[in-house]
mmCIF file of C-alpha atoms in Angstrom:
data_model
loop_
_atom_site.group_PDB
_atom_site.id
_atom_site.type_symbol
_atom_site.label_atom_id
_atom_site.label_comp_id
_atom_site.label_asym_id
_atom_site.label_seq_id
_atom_site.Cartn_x
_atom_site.Cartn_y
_atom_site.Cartn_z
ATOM 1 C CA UNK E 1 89.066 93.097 106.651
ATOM 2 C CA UNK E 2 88.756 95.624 109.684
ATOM 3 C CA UNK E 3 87.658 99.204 108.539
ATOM 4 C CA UNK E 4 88.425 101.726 110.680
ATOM 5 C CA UNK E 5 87.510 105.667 109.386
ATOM 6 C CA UNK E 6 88.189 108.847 111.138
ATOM 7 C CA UNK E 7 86.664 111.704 110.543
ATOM 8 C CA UNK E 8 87.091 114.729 109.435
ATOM 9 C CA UNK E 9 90.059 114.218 106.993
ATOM 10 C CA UNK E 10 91.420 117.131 107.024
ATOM 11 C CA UNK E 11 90.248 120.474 109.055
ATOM 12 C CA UNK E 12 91.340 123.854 109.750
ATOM 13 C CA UNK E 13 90.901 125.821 112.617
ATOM 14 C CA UNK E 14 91.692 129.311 113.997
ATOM 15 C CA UNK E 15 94.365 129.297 117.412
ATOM 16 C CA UNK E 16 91.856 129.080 120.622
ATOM 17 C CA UNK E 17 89.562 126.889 119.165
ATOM 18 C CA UNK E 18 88.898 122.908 119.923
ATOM 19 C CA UNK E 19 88.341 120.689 117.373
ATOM 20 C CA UNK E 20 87.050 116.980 117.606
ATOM 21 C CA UNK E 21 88.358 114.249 115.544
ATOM 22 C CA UNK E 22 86.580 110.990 115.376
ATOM 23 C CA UNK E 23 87.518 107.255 115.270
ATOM 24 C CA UNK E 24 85.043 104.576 114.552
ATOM 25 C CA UNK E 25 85.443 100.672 113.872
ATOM 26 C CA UNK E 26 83.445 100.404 111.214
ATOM 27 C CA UNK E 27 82.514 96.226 111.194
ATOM 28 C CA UNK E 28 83.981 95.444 114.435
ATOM 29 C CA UNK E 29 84.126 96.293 118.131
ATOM 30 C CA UNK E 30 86.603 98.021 119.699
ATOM 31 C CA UNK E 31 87.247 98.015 123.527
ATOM 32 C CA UNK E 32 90.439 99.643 123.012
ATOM 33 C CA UNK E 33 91.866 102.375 120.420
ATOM 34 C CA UNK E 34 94.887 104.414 120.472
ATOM 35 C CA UNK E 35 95.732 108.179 119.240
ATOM 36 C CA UNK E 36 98.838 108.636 117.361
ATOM 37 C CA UNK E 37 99.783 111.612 116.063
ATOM 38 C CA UNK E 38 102.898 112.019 113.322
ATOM 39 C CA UNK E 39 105.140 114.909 112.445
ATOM 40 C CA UNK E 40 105.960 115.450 108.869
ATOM 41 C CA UNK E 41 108.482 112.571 107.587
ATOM 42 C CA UNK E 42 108.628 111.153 111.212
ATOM 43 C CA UNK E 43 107.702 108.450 112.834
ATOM 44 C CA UNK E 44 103.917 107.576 115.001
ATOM 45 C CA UNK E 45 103.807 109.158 118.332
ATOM 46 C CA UNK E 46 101.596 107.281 120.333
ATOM 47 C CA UNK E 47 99.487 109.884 122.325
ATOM 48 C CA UNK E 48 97.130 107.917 124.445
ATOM 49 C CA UNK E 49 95.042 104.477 124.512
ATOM 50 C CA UNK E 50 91.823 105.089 124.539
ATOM 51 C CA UNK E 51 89.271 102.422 126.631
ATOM 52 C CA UNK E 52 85.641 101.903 126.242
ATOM 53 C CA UNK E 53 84.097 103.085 129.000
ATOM 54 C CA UNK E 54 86.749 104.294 131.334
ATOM 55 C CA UNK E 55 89.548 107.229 131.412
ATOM 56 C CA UNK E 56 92.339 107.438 128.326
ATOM 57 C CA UNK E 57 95.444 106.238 129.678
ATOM 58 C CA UNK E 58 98.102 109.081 128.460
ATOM 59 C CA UNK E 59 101.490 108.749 127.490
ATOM 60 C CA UNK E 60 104.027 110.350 129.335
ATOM 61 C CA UNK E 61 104.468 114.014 128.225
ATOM 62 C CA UNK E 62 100.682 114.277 126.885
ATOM 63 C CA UNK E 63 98.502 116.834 128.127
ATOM 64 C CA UNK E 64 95.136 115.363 128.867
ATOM 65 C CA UNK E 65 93.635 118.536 129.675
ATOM 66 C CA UNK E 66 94.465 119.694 126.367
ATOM 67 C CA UNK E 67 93.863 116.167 124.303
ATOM 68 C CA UNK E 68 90.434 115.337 125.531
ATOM 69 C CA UNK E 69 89.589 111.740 124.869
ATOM 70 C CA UNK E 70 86.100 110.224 125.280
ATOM 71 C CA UNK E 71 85.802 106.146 124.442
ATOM 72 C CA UNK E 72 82.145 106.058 124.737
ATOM 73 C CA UNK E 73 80.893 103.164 122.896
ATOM 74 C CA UNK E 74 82.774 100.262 121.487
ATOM 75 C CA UNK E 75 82.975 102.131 118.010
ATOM 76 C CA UNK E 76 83.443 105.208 118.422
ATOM 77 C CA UNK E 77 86.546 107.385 120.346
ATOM 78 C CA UNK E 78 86.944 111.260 119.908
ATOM 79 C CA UNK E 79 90.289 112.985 119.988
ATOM 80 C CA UNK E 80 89.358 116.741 121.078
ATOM 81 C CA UNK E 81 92.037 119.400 121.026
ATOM 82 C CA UNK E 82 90.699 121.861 123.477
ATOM 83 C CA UNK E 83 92.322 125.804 122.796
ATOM 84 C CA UNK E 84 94.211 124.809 119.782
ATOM 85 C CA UNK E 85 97.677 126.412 119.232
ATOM 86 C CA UNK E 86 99.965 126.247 115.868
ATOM 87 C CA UNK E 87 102.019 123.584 117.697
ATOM 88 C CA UNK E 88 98.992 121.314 117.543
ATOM 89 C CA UNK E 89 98.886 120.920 113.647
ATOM 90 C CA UNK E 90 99.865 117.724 112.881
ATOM 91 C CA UNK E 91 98.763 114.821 111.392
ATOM 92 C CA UNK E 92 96.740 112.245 113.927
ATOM 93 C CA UNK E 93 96.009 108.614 113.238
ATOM 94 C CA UNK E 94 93.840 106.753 115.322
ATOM 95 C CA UNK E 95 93.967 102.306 115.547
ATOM 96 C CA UNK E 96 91.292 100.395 116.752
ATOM 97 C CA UNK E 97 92.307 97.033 118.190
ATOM 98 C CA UNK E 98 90.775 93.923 116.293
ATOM 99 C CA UNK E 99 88.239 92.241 118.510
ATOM 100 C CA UNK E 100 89.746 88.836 119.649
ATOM 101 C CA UNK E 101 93.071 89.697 118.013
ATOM 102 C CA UNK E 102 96.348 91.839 118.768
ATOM 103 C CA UNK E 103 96.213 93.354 115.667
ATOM 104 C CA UNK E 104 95.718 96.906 114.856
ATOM 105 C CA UNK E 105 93.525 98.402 112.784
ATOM 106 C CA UNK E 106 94.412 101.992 111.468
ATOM 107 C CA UNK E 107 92.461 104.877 110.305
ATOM 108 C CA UNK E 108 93.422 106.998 107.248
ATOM 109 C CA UNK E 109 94.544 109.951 109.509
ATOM 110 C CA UNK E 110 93.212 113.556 109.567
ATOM 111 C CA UNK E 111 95.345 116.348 108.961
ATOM 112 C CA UNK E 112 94.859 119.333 111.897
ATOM 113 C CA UNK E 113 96.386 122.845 110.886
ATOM 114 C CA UNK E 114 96.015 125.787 112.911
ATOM 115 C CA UNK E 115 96.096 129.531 111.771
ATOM 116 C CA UNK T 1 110.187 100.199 128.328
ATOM 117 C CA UNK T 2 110.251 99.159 124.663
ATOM 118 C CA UNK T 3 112.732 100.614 122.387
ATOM 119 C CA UNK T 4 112.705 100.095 118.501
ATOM 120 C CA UNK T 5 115.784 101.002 116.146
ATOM 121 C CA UNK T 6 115.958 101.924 112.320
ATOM 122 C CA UNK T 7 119.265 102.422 111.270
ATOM 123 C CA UNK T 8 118.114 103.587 107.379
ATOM 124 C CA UNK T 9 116.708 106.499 107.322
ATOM 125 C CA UNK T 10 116.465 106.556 103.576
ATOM 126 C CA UNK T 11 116.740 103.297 100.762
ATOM 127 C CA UNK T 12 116.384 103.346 96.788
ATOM 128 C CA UNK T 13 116.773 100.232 95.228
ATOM 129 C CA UNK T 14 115.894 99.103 91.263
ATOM 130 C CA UNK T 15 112.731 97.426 90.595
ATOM 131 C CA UNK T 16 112.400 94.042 90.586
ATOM 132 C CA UNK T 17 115.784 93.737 92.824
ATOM 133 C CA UNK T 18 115.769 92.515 96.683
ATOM 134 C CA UNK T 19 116.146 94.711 99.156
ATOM 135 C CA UNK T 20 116.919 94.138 103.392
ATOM 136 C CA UNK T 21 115.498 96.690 105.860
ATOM 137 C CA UNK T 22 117.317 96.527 109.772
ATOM 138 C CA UNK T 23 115.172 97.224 112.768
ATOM 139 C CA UNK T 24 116.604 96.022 116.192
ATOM 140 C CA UNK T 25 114.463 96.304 119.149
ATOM 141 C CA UNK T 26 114.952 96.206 123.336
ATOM 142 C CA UNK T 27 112.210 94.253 125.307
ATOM 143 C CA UNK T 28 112.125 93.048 128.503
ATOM 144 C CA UNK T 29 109.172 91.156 127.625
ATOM 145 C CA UNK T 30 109.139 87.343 127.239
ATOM 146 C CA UNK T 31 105.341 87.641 125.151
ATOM 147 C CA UNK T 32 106.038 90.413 122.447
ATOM 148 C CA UNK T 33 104.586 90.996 119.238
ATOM 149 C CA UNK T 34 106.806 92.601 116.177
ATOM 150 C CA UNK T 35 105.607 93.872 113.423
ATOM 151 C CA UNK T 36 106.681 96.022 109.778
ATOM 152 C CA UNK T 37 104.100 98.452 108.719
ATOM 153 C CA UNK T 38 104.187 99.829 105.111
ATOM 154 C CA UNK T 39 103.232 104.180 105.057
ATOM 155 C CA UNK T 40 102.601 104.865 101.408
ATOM 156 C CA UNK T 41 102.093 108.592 100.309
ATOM 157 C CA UNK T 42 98.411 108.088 100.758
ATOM 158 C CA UNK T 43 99.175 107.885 105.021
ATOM 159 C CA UNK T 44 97.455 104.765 105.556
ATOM 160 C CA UNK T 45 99.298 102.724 107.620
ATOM 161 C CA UNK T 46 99.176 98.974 106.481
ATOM 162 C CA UNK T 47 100.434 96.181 108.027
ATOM 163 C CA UNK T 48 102.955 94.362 105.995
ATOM 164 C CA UNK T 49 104.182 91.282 108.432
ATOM 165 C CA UNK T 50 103.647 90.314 112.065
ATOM 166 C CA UNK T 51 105.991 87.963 114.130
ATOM 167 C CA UNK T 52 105.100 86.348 117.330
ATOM 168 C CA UNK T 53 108.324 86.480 119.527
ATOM 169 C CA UNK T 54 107.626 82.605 120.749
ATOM 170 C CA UNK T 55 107.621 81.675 117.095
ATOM 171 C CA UNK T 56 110.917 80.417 115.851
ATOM 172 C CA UNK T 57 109.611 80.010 112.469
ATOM 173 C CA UNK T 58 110.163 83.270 110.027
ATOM 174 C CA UNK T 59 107.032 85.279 108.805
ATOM 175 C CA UNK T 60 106.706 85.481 105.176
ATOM 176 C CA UNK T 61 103.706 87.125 103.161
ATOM 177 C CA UNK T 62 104.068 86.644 99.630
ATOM 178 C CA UNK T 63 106.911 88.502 98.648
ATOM 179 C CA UNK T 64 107.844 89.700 102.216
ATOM 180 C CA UNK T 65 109.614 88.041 104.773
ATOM 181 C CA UNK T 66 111.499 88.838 108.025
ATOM 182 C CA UNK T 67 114.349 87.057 109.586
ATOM 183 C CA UNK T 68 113.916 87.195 113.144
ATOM 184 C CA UNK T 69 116.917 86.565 115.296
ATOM 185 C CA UNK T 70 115.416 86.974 118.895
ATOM 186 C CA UNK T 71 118.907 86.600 120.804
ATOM 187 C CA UNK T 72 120.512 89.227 118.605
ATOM 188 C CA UNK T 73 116.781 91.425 118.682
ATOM 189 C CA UNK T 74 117.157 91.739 115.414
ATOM 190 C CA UNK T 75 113.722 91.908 112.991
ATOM 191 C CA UNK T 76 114.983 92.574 109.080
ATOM 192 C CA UNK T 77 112.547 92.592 106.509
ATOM 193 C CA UNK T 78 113.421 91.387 102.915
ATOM 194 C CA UNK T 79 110.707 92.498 99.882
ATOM 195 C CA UNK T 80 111.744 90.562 97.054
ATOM 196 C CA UNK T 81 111.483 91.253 93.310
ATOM 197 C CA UNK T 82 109.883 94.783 94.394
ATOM 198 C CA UNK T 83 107.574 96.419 92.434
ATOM 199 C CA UNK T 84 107.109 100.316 92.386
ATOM 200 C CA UNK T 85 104.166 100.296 94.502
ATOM 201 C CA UNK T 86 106.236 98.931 97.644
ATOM 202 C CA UNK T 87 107.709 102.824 97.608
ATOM 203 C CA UNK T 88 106.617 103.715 100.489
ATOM 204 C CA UNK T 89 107.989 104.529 104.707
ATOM 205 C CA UNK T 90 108.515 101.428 106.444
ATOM 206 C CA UNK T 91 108.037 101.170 110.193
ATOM 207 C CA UNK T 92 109.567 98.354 112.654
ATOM 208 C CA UNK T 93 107.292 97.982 115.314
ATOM 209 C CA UNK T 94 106.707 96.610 118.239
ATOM 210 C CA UNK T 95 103.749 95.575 120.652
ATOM 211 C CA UNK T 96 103.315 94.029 124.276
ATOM 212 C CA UNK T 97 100.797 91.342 125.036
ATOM 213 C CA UNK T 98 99.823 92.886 128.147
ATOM 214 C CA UNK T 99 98.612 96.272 126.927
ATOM 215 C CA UNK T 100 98.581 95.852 123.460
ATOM 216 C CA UNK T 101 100.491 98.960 122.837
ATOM 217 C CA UNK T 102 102.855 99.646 119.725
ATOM 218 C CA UNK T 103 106.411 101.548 119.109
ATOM 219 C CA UNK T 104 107.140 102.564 116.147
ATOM 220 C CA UNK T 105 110.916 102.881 114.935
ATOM 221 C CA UNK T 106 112.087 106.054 112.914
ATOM 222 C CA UNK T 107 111.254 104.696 109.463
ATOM 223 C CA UNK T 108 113.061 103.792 106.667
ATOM 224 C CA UNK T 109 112.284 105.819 103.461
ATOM 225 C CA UNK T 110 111.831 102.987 100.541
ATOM 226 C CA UNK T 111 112.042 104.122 97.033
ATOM 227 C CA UNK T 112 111.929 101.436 94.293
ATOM 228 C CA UNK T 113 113.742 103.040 91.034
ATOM 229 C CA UNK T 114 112.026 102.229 87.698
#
């Protein structure tokens, strides 16, 4: 089946720092992939879509100046969290949409804490 | 917009016994998409059953199934003879045809006693 990895897993960073999270499709091309993140024991947020090749389309209530989202090929998408803040730690799960299908493909999540 | 509804927050059931999880949804969508995703502790989100709104017929996988009422909104999903390894957060979900976006519901906590 699909693969879809992110990367890192888990990272730690100090408050005023970005990080970068990746998302790649692993055996399959992805035109379109979408940011989640998730609270503990609550539900997926959906943060943005993400589209090869053009501008993120944000959810309402997002900042895209502070969740930087760059689609540049049709495997890869990066999450950056530009002048992270405590608030931001979270867990955030990235899907890649199947090519030809509806279905969504999801990564195993990475885990953002910030001291 | 696209609303999805869990009304059990938390489940435990014994092994090996059925068990019904509710999820209503609100669509103003003719072409919609619904879906159960399964969250074990390991945060992979796996997709358990998909539904396509214009089918009448029920989704079943194995030993899951829905029962899709589409005039009620209504999307339950029934595991039968669970095992302990369907313990696990459930999410009702739904998607749109024309952006291919998802909404998740609350979650329903699943434990499956021993």
């Amino acid at each position: 089946g699909a693969v879809v990895s992110q990367h890192p897993s888990r990272v730690i960073c100090k408050s005023g720092t970005s990080v970068k999270i990746e998302c790649r499709s692993l055996d399959f091309q992805a035109t379109t992939m979408f940011w989640y993140r998730q609270f503990p024991k609550k539900s997926l947020m959906l943060m943005a879509t993400s589209n090869e090749g053009s501008k993120a389309t944000y959810e309402q209530g997002v900042e895209k100046d502070k969740f930087l989202i760059n689609h540049a090929s049709l495997t890869l998408s990066t999450l950056t969290v530009t002048s992270a803040h405590p608030e931001d730690s979270s867990f955030y799960i990235c899907s890649a949409l199947g090519g030809g299908t509806y279905e969504q493909y999801f990564g195993p999540g990475t885990r953002l804490t910030v001291t | 917009a696209q609303t999805v509804t869990q009304s059990q927050p938390e489940m435990s059931v014994q092994e090996a016994e059925t068990v019904t999880l509710s999820c209503t949804y609100d669509t103003s969508e003719n072409n919609y998409y619904l879906f159960w995703y399964k969250q074990p502790p390991s945060r992979q989100m796996i997709l358990v059953i998909r539904q396509e709104a214009y089918k009448q017929q029920n989704a079943t996988e194995n030993r899951f199934s829905v029962n899709f009422q589409k005039a009620a909104k209504s999307f339950s999903l029934k595991i039968s003879d669970s095992q302990l390894g369907d313990t696990a957060m459930y999410f009702c979900a739904s998607g749109m045809n024309r952006d291919d976006k998802i909404i998740f519901g609350k979650g329903t906590r699943l434990h499956i006693l021993p």
